[in-house]
Amino acid sequence: MQLTHRPRRLRRNPSIRSLVKENHLSVDDFIYPMFVMEGENNRVEVPSMPEAYRFTLDLLVKEVEENYALGIKAIALFPAVPEEKKDLTGTESFNPEGLAQRAVRAIKAAVPDVIIFTDVALDPFTTHGHDGIIDDNGVILNDETVEVLVKMAVSQAAAGTDFVSPSDMMDGRIGAIRQGLDAAGFENVGILAYSAKYASAYYGPFRDALGSAPKSGDKKTYQMDPANSREAIKEVYLDIAEGADIVMVKPALAYLDIIAKVKDATNVPVAAYNVSGEYAMIKAAAQLGWIDEKKVMFETLLSMKRAGADLILTYHAKSVAQLLAAGYRP
């Protein structure tokens, strides 16, 4: 049989495959989401997220140091706020001595070069679990919420964060936060915008970790409809016009098409959030012996990179870093 084209020539052995590989997974791609809680000398595993923990601040700092030594240079910080500090309008979110603010200062004191992304949203701080202020009719108030988000972002910047990460999906919040940061003298603090954040069922384990599930209703009036893709491009363009430095698609695995479209449509870095439900599914299937956890983990993250993600927020970051450091190659 006479064949002109034999694509298998480029797959003959590991060296050739490595030479022509189009995408490479590296610890430089990762932002590691981490949970912090009040207390001392304690860590608590999240039941629905095996090997993911809520750390008290002292142990969180040690964990960041260990991860930084593995090459993980960026973390995303999420506080588990005690119920007694929550209220209807999330006032604890901009407390200079709040858990997130104290965590930023402590981490920066111990590991000055680590890049910290802090979450800007009210759901961990409100008694009702929504990302915004609610009126008497149960409506999420957009502009009133944005005013609080600006205070929250400025307080995080004052604590020393490198990037604020608005995840609330309120209209106009990127522009308002950019103006607020600049007016307060924080021109160099960046914004990673959760630009295309969908009203997804994949967030359940994360809400378990923070105790931030909505007490009633859902988030469909502010997070995006999973049926829509063109709308994601509109949201991304608006956020870039308002001052976003990085845009993000969340979740990642069920939205690879959105990542690809956003990548093609923009010239700013694109992040993808490999969310808690995606993480939990791999862990659960691996515990049952149904999949090879290492290979599926790498393949899943590589799919996000291949789709166009420049940065990946993933709870797998430490495991991947340890495997790569040990010489593992999928």
Tab-separated table of C-alpha atoms in Angstrom:
chain	number	residue	atom	x	y	z
A	1	MET	CA	0.000	0.000	0.000
A	2	GLN	CA	1.462	3.330	-1.118
A	3	LEU	CA	0.712	6.146	1.370
A	4	THR	CA	1.936	9.714	1.009
A	5	HIS	CA	0.777	10.820	4.450
A	6	ARG	CA	1.584	8.822	7.566
A	7	PRO	CA	0.691	10.923	10.629
A	8	ARG	CA	1.813	8.045	12.849
A	9	ARG	CA	5.439	8.918	12.040
A	10	LEU	CA	5.113	11.726	14.597
A	11	ARG	CA	3.772	9.360	17.264
A	12	ARG	CA	6.413	6.630	17.038
A	13	ASN	CA	8.050	7.168	20.435
A	14	PRO	CA	7.900	9.422	23.489
A	15	SER	CA	10.740	11.662	22.304
A	16	ILE	CA	9.048	12.474	19.001
A	17	ARG	CA	5.684	12.958	20.665
A	18	SER	CA	7.257	15.367	23.138
A	19	LEU	CA	9.005	17.244	20.334
A	20	VAL	CA	5.780	17.961	18.437
A	21	LYS	CA	3.477	18.371	21.439
A	22	GLU	CA	1.247	21.413	20.901
A	23	ASN	CA	0.416	22.128	24.545
A	24	HIS	CA	2.408	21.568	27.725
A	25	LEU	CA	1.017	21.567	31.258
A	26	SER	CA	3.161	23.362	33.823
A	27	VAL	CA	2.873	24.602	37.395
A	28	ASP	CA	3.234	28.068	35.881
A	29	ASP	CA	-0.299	27.623	34.517
A	30	PHE	CA	-1.921	27.236	37.931
A	31	ILE	CA	-3.663	29.402	40.482
A	32	TYR	CA	-4.363	27.285	43.570
A	33	PRO	CA	-7.717	27.985	45.307
A	34	MET	CA	-7.317	27.783	49.090
A	35	PHE	CA	-9.800	28.013	51.968
A	36	VAL	CA	-9.031	29.809	55.226
A	37	MET	CA	-11.002	29.630	58.481
A	38	GLU	CA	-10.789	31.075	61.965
A	39	GLY	CA	-8.907	29.278	64.737
A	40	GLU	CA	-5.424	27.941	65.315
A	41	ASN	CA	-3.418	24.867	64.372
A	42	ASN	CA	-6.214	23.108	62.557
A	43	ARG	CA	-7.193	21.929	59.121
A	44	VAL	CA	-10.492	20.329	58.139
A	45	GLU	CA	-10.965	18.253	55.014
A	46	VAL	CA	-13.956	19.286	52.902
A	47	PRO	CA	-16.142	16.129	52.865
A	48	SER	CA	-17.165	16.531	49.225
A	49	MET	CA	-13.629	17.488	48.135
A	50	PRO	CA	-11.146	14.805	49.237
A	51	GLU	CA	-7.641	16.174	49.931
A	52	ALA	CA	-8.922	19.769	49.889
A	53	TYR	CA	-8.855	21.535	53.239
A	54	ARG	CA	-9.982	24.559	55.189
A	55	PHE	CA	-6.882	25.819	57.020
A	56	THR	CA	-6.583	28.060	60.028
A	57	LEU	CA	-4.388	31.014	59.193
A	58	ASP	CA	-1.220	29.690	60.842
A	59	LEU	CA	-1.391	26.418	58.901
A	60	LEU	CA	-2.470	28.178	55.713
A	61	VAL	CA	0.760	30.184	55.731
A	62	LYS	CA	2.801	26.989	56.100
A	63	GLU	CA	0.851	25.390	53.259
A	64	VAL	CA	1.486	28.377	50.994
A	65	GLU	CA	5.195	28.169	51.793
A	66	GLU	CA	5.241	24.466	50.925
A	67	ASN	CA	3.330	25.024	47.703
A	68	TYR	CA	5.561	27.899	46.682
A	69	ALA	CA	8.578	25.613	47.060
A	70	LEU	CA	6.852	23.270	44.589
A	71	GLY	CA	6.588	26.109	42.086
A	72	ILE	CA	2.987	27.195	42.724
A	73	LYS	CA	3.384	30.952	42.548
A	74	ALA	CA	-0.265	32.037	42.726
A	75	ILE	CA	-3.182	31.314	45.043
A	76	ALA	CA	-6.851	32.293	45.126
A	77	LEU	CA	-8.039	32.955	48.673
A	78	PHE	CA	-11.540	32.141	49.958
A	79	PRO	CA	-12.586	32.792	53.594
A	80	ALA	CA	-14.994	30.588	55.537
A	81	VAL	CA	-16.753	33.296	57.528
A	82	PRO	CA	-18.349	32.406	60.903
A	83	GLU	CA	-22.134	32.720	60.937
A	84	GLU	CA	-22.051	35.324	63.688
A	85	LYS	CA	-20.136	37.678	61.398
A	86	LYS	CA	-22.642	37.474	58.555
A	87	ASP	CA	-25.452	39.939	57.991
A	88	LEU	CA	-27.905	40.962	55.293
A	89	THR	CA	-25.509	43.328	53.502
A	90	GLY	CA	-22.128	41.646	53.959
A	91	THR	CA	-20.489	44.411	55.996
A	92	GLU	CA	-17.799	42.033	57.271
A	93	SER	CA	-16.490	41.829	53.699
A	94	PHE	CA	-14.719	45.177	53.980
A	95	ASN	CA	-13.603	44.914	57.613
A	96	PRO	CA	-9.858	45.785	57.656
A	97	GLU	CA	-9.433	43.069	60.304
A	98	GLY	CA	-11.564	40.536	58.475
A	99	LEU	CA	-10.361	36.996	57.887
A	100	ALA	CA	-9.416	37.528	54.243
A	101	GLN	CA	-7.565	40.763	54.968
A	102	ARG	CA	-5.600	39.201	57.832
A	103	ALA	CA	-4.786	36.216	55.650
A	104	VAL	CA	-3.403	38.403	52.872
A	105	ARG	CA	-1.144	40.273	55.291
A	106	ALA	CA	0.121	37.072	56.927
A	107	ILE	CA	0.833	35.333	53.626
A	108	LYS	CA	2.632	38.335	52.187
A	109	ALA	CA	4.754	38.627	55.320
A	110	ALA	CA	5.849	34.994	54.994
A	111	VAL	CA	6.011	34.610	51.182
A	112	PRO	CA	6.252	38.111	49.680
A	113	ASP	CA	6.536	36.916	46.087
A	114	VAL	CA	3.446	34.721	46.033
A	115	ILE	CA	0.673	36.229	43.902
A	116	ILE	CA	-2.629	36.486	45.757
A	117	PHE	CA	-6.038	36.684	44.099
A	118	THR	CA	-8.818	37.631	46.507
A	119	ASP	CA	-12.475	36.898	45.873
A	120	VAL	CA	-14.849	39.862	45.636
A	121	ALA	CA	-18.413	38.682	46.269
A	122	LEU	CA	-20.856	38.923	49.137
A	123	ASP	CA	-22.142	35.346	49.379
A	124	PRO	CA	-19.620	34.213	52.056
A	125	PHE	CA	-20.601	37.251	54.152
A	126	THR	CA	-24.411	37.349	53.867
A	127	THR	CA	-26.892	35.455	55.989
A	128	HIS	CA	-28.946	34.647	52.880
A	129	GLY	CA	-26.005	33.323	50.842
A	130	HIS	CA	-26.524	35.478	47.784
A	131	ASP	CA	-23.854	37.546	46.052
A	132	GLY	CA	-25.751	40.790	46.488
A	133	ILE	CA	-27.999	42.879	48.687
A	134	ILE	CA	-31.648	41.765	48.588
A	135	ASP	CA	-34.691	44.019	48.801
A	136	ASP	CA	-37.958	43.168	50.573
A	137	ASN	CA	-39.261	41.429	47.446
A	138	GLY	CA	-36.246	39.137	47.136
A	139	VAL	CA	-34.696	41.046	44.240
A	140	ILE	CA	-30.885	41.302	44.075
A	141	LEU	CA	-30.051	45.019	44.012
A	142	ASN	CA	-27.307	45.625	41.481
A	143	ASP	CA	-26.015	49.141	42.099
A	144	GLU	CA	-26.285	48.984	45.884
A	145	THR	CA	-24.311	45.739	45.790
A	146	VAL	CA	-21.605	47.261	43.607
A	147	GLU	CA	-21.038	49.990	46.201
A	148	VAL	CA	-20.212	47.333	48.805
A	149	LEU	CA	-18.029	45.394	46.355
A	150	VAL	CA	-15.909	48.499	45.788
A	151	LYS	CA	-15.341	48.855	49.538
A	152	MET	CA	-14.442	45.165	49.723
A	153	ALA	CA	-11.941	45.411	46.849
A	154	VAL	CA	-10.268	48.501	48.295
A	155	SER	CA	-9.933	46.846	51.724
A	156	GLN	CA	-8.296	43.813	50.120
A	157	ALA	CA	-5.927	46.043	48.165
A	158	ALA	CA	-4.990	47.857	51.373
A	159	ALA	CA	-4.157	44.480	52.928
A	160	GLY	CA	-1.741	43.751	50.080
A	161	THR	CA	-3.525	41.562	47.549
A	162	ASP	CA	-2.144	41.516	44.012
A	163	PHE	CA	-5.434	40.952	42.182
A	164	VAL	CA	-9.037	41.374	43.207
A	165	SER	CA	-11.347	38.838	41.577
A	166	PRO	CA	-14.988	39.945	41.312
A	167	SER	CA	-17.076	36.766	41.076
A	168	ASP	CA	-20.503	38.259	41.723
A	169	MET	CA	-21.662	38.974	38.129
A	170	MET	CA	-23.239	42.331	38.997
A	171	ASP	CA	-23.449	44.734	36.055
A	172	GLY	CA	-20.812	47.464	35.990
A	173	ARG	CA	-18.804	46.213	38.934
A	174	ILE	CA	-15.473	46.007	37.080
A	175	GLY	CA	-15.540	49.675	36.111
A	176	ALA	CA	-16.637	50.760	39.578
A	177	ILE	CA	-13.944	48.664	41.259
A	178	ARG	CA	-11.265	49.955	38.891
A	179	GLN	CA	-12.258	53.537	39.661
A	180	GLY	CA	-12.374	52.814	43.388
A	181	LEU	CA	-8.944	51.188	43.421
A	182	ASP	CA	-7.388	54.006	41.421
A	183	ALA	CA	-8.960	56.690	43.597
A	184	ALA	CA	-7.541	54.963	46.694
A	185	GLY	CA	-4.035	54.850	45.199
A	186	PHE	CA	-4.042	51.183	44.188
A	187	GLU	CA	-3.435	51.616	40.471
A	188	ASN	CA	-1.154	48.571	40.374
A	189	VAL	CA	-3.660	46.145	41.877
A	190	GLY	CA	-5.059	44.076	39.020
A	191	ILE	CA	-8.531	42.732	38.322
A	192	LEU	CA	-9.238	39.144	37.368
A	193	ALA	CA	-12.869	39.296	36.299
A	194	TYR	CA	-15.178	36.307	36.528
A	195	SER	CA	-16.551	37.503	33.207
A	196	ALA	CA	-18.444	34.432	31.996
A	197	LYS	CA	-19.622	32.807	35.210
A	198	TYR	CA	-22.484	30.423	34.614
A	199	ALA	CA	-25.341	29.465	36.938
A	200	SER	CA	-23.899	25.984	37.206
A	201	ALA	CA	-24.677	22.866	39.230
A	202	TYR	CA	-20.933	22.178	39.490
A	203	TYR	CA	-20.398	24.563	42.435
A	204	GLY	CA	-21.925	22.417	45.173
A	205	PRO	CA	-18.755	21.183	46.930
A	206	PHE	CA	-17.319	24.726	47.012
A	207	ARG	CA	-20.428	25.978	48.766
A	208	ASP	CA	-20.023	23.141	51.270
A	209	ALA	CA	-16.468	24.317	51.914
A	210	LEU	CA	-17.531	27.869	52.732
A	211	GLY	CA	-21.080	27.344	53.934
A	212	SER	CA	-22.167	29.850	51.296
A	213	ALA	CA	-25.062	28.121	49.537
A	214	PRO	CA	-28.079	30.410	49.040
A	215	LYS	CA	-30.696	29.888	51.720
A	216	SER	CA	-33.490	30.375	49.195
A	217	GLY	CA	-33.877	30.675	45.455
A	218	ASP	CA	-30.994	30.439	43.011
A	219	LYS	CA	-28.476	32.700	41.288
A	220	LYS	CA	-29.958	32.662	37.803
A	221	THR	CA	-30.841	36.369	37.746
A	222	TYR	CA	-27.155	37.316	37.872
A	223	GLN	CA	-25.076	34.306	36.802
A	224	MET	CA	-25.232	33.292	33.149
A	225	ASP	CA	-27.598	30.797	31.531
A	226	PRO	CA	-25.661	27.604	30.594
A	227	ALA	CA	-27.504	27.607	27.247
A	228	ASN	CA	-25.802	30.820	26.082
A	229	SER	CA	-22.443	31.356	24.398
A	230	ARG	CA	-22.695	34.681	22.509
A	231	GLU	CA	-23.643	36.335	25.788
A	232	ALA	CA	-20.268	35.281	27.217
A	233	ILE	CA	-18.454	37.330	24.593
A	234	LYS	CA	-20.605	40.360	25.433
A	235	GLU	CA	-19.788	40.009	29.137
A	236	VAL	CA	-16.069	39.625	28.381
A	237	TYR	CA	-15.994	42.691	26.139
A	238	LEU	CA	-17.782	44.777	28.770
A	239	ASP	CA	-15.337	43.711	31.489
A	240	ILE	CA	-12.303	44.473	29.332
A	241	ALA	CA	-13.729	47.882	28.437
A	242	GLU	CA	-14.242	48.580	32.149
A	243	GLY	CA	-10.655	47.698	33.056
A	244	ALA	CA	-10.301	43.936	33.580
A	245	ASP	CA	-6.715	42.717	33.256
A	246	ILE	CA	-7.631	39.013	33.033
A	247	VAL	CA	-10.994	37.472	32.130
A	248	MET	CA	-12.273	34.108	33.277
A	249	VAL	CA	-14.700	31.389	32.256
A	250	LYS	CA	-16.302	29.383	35.062
A	251	PRO	CA	-16.823	26.395	35.121
A	252	ALA	CA	-14.214	25.036	32.732
A	253	LEU	CA	-14.786	21.423	31.726
A	254	ALA	CA	-18.384	21.750	30.516
A	255	TYR	CA	-17.552	25.121	28.936
A	256	LEU	CA	-14.463	24.396	26.851
A	257	ASP	CA	-16.236	25.856	23.828
A	258	ILE	CA	-16.672	29.133	25.716
A	259	ILE	CA	-12.984	29.207	26.663
A	260	ALA	CA	-12.065	28.753	22.999
A	261	LYS	CA	-14.443	31.487	21.837
A	262	VAL	CA	-13.223	33.918	24.484
A	263	LYS	CA	-9.604	33.182	23.592
A	264	ASP	CA	-10.275	33.877	19.907
A	265	ALA	CA	-12.226	37.050	20.665
A	266	THR	CA	-9.780	38.781	23.033
A	267	ASN	CA	-6.150	39.772	23.487
A	268	VAL	CA	-6.007	39.606	27.289
A	269	PRO	CA	-5.056	36.541	29.373
A	270	VAL	CA	-7.889	34.036	29.707
A	271	ALA	CA	-8.364	32.041	32.905
A	272	ALA	CA	-10.510	28.954	33.429
A	273	TYR	CA	-11.822	27.726	36.782
A	274	ASN	CA	-11.645	23.940	37.148
A	275	VAL	CA	-14.395	24.058	39.751
A	276	SER	CA	-15.137	21.956	42.812
A	277	GLY	CA	-17.708	19.693	41.160
A	278	GLU	CA	-15.277	18.814	38.386
A	279	TYR	CA	-12.619	18.053	40.984
A	280	ALA	CA	-14.996	15.993	43.128
A	281	MET	CA	-16.107	13.815	40.208
A	282	ILE	CA	-12.529	12.787	39.445
A	283	LYS	CA	-11.835	12.076	43.115
A	284	ALA	CA	-15.023	10.037	43.549
A	285	ALA	CA	-14.475	7.947	40.428
A	286	ALA	CA	-10.856	7.335	41.410
A	287	GLN	CA	-11.855	6.205	44.904
A	288	LEU	CA	-14.184	3.657	43.326
A	289	GLY	CA	-11.385	2.421	41.099
A	290	TRP	CA	-13.194	3.384	37.915
A	291	ILE	CA	-10.493	5.664	36.473
A	292	ASP	CA	-6.755	6.258	36.645
A	293	GLU	CA	-6.792	9.449	38.720
A	294	LYS	CA	-3.400	10.756	37.631
A	295	LYS	CA	-4.015	10.313	33.918
A	296	VAL	CA	-7.548	11.695	34.011
A	297	MET	CA	-6.420	14.666	36.094
A	298	PHE	CA	-3.706	15.581	33.604
A	299	GLU	CA	-5.968	14.992	30.602
A	300	THR	CA	-8.704	17.167	32.086
A	301	LEU	CA	-6.363	20.076	32.793
A	302	LEU	CA	-4.703	19.720	29.403
A	303	SER	CA	-8.107	20.001	27.726
A	304	MET	CA	-8.525	23.439	29.311
A	305	LYS	CA	-5.080	24.513	28.164
A	306	ARG	CA	-5.805	23.215	24.661
A	307	ALA	CA	-9.092	25.115	24.560
A	308	GLY	CA	-7.172	28.350	25.151
A	309	ALA	CA	-6.829	28.896	28.896
A	310	ASP	CA	-3.656	30.768	29.804
A	311	LEU	CA	-4.296	30.246	33.533
A	312	ILE	CA	-6.176	27.498	35.338
A	313	LEU	CA	-7.621	27.746	38.827
A	314	THR	CA	-7.578	24.161	40.048
A	315	TYR	CA	-7.680	22.190	43.288
A	316	HIS	CA	-5.406	19.666	41.562
A	317	ALA	CA	-2.510	22.176	41.517
A	318	LYS	CA	-0.537	20.698	44.413
A	319	SER	CA	-0.946	17.111	43.248
A	320	VAL	CA	0.179	17.995	39.732
A	321	ALA	CA	3.136	20.005	41.043
A	322	GLN	CA	4.255	17.077	43.218
A	323	LEU	CA	3.936	14.617	40.347
A	324	LEU	CA	5.821	16.834	37.912
A	325	ALA	CA	8.582	17.405	40.486
A	326	ALA	CA	8.884	13.634	40.878
A	327	GLY	CA	9.329	13.241	37.133
A	328	TYR	CA	5.850	11.887	36.326
A	329	ARG	CA	4.768	12.281	32.727
A	330	PRO	CA	1.301	11.134	31.627
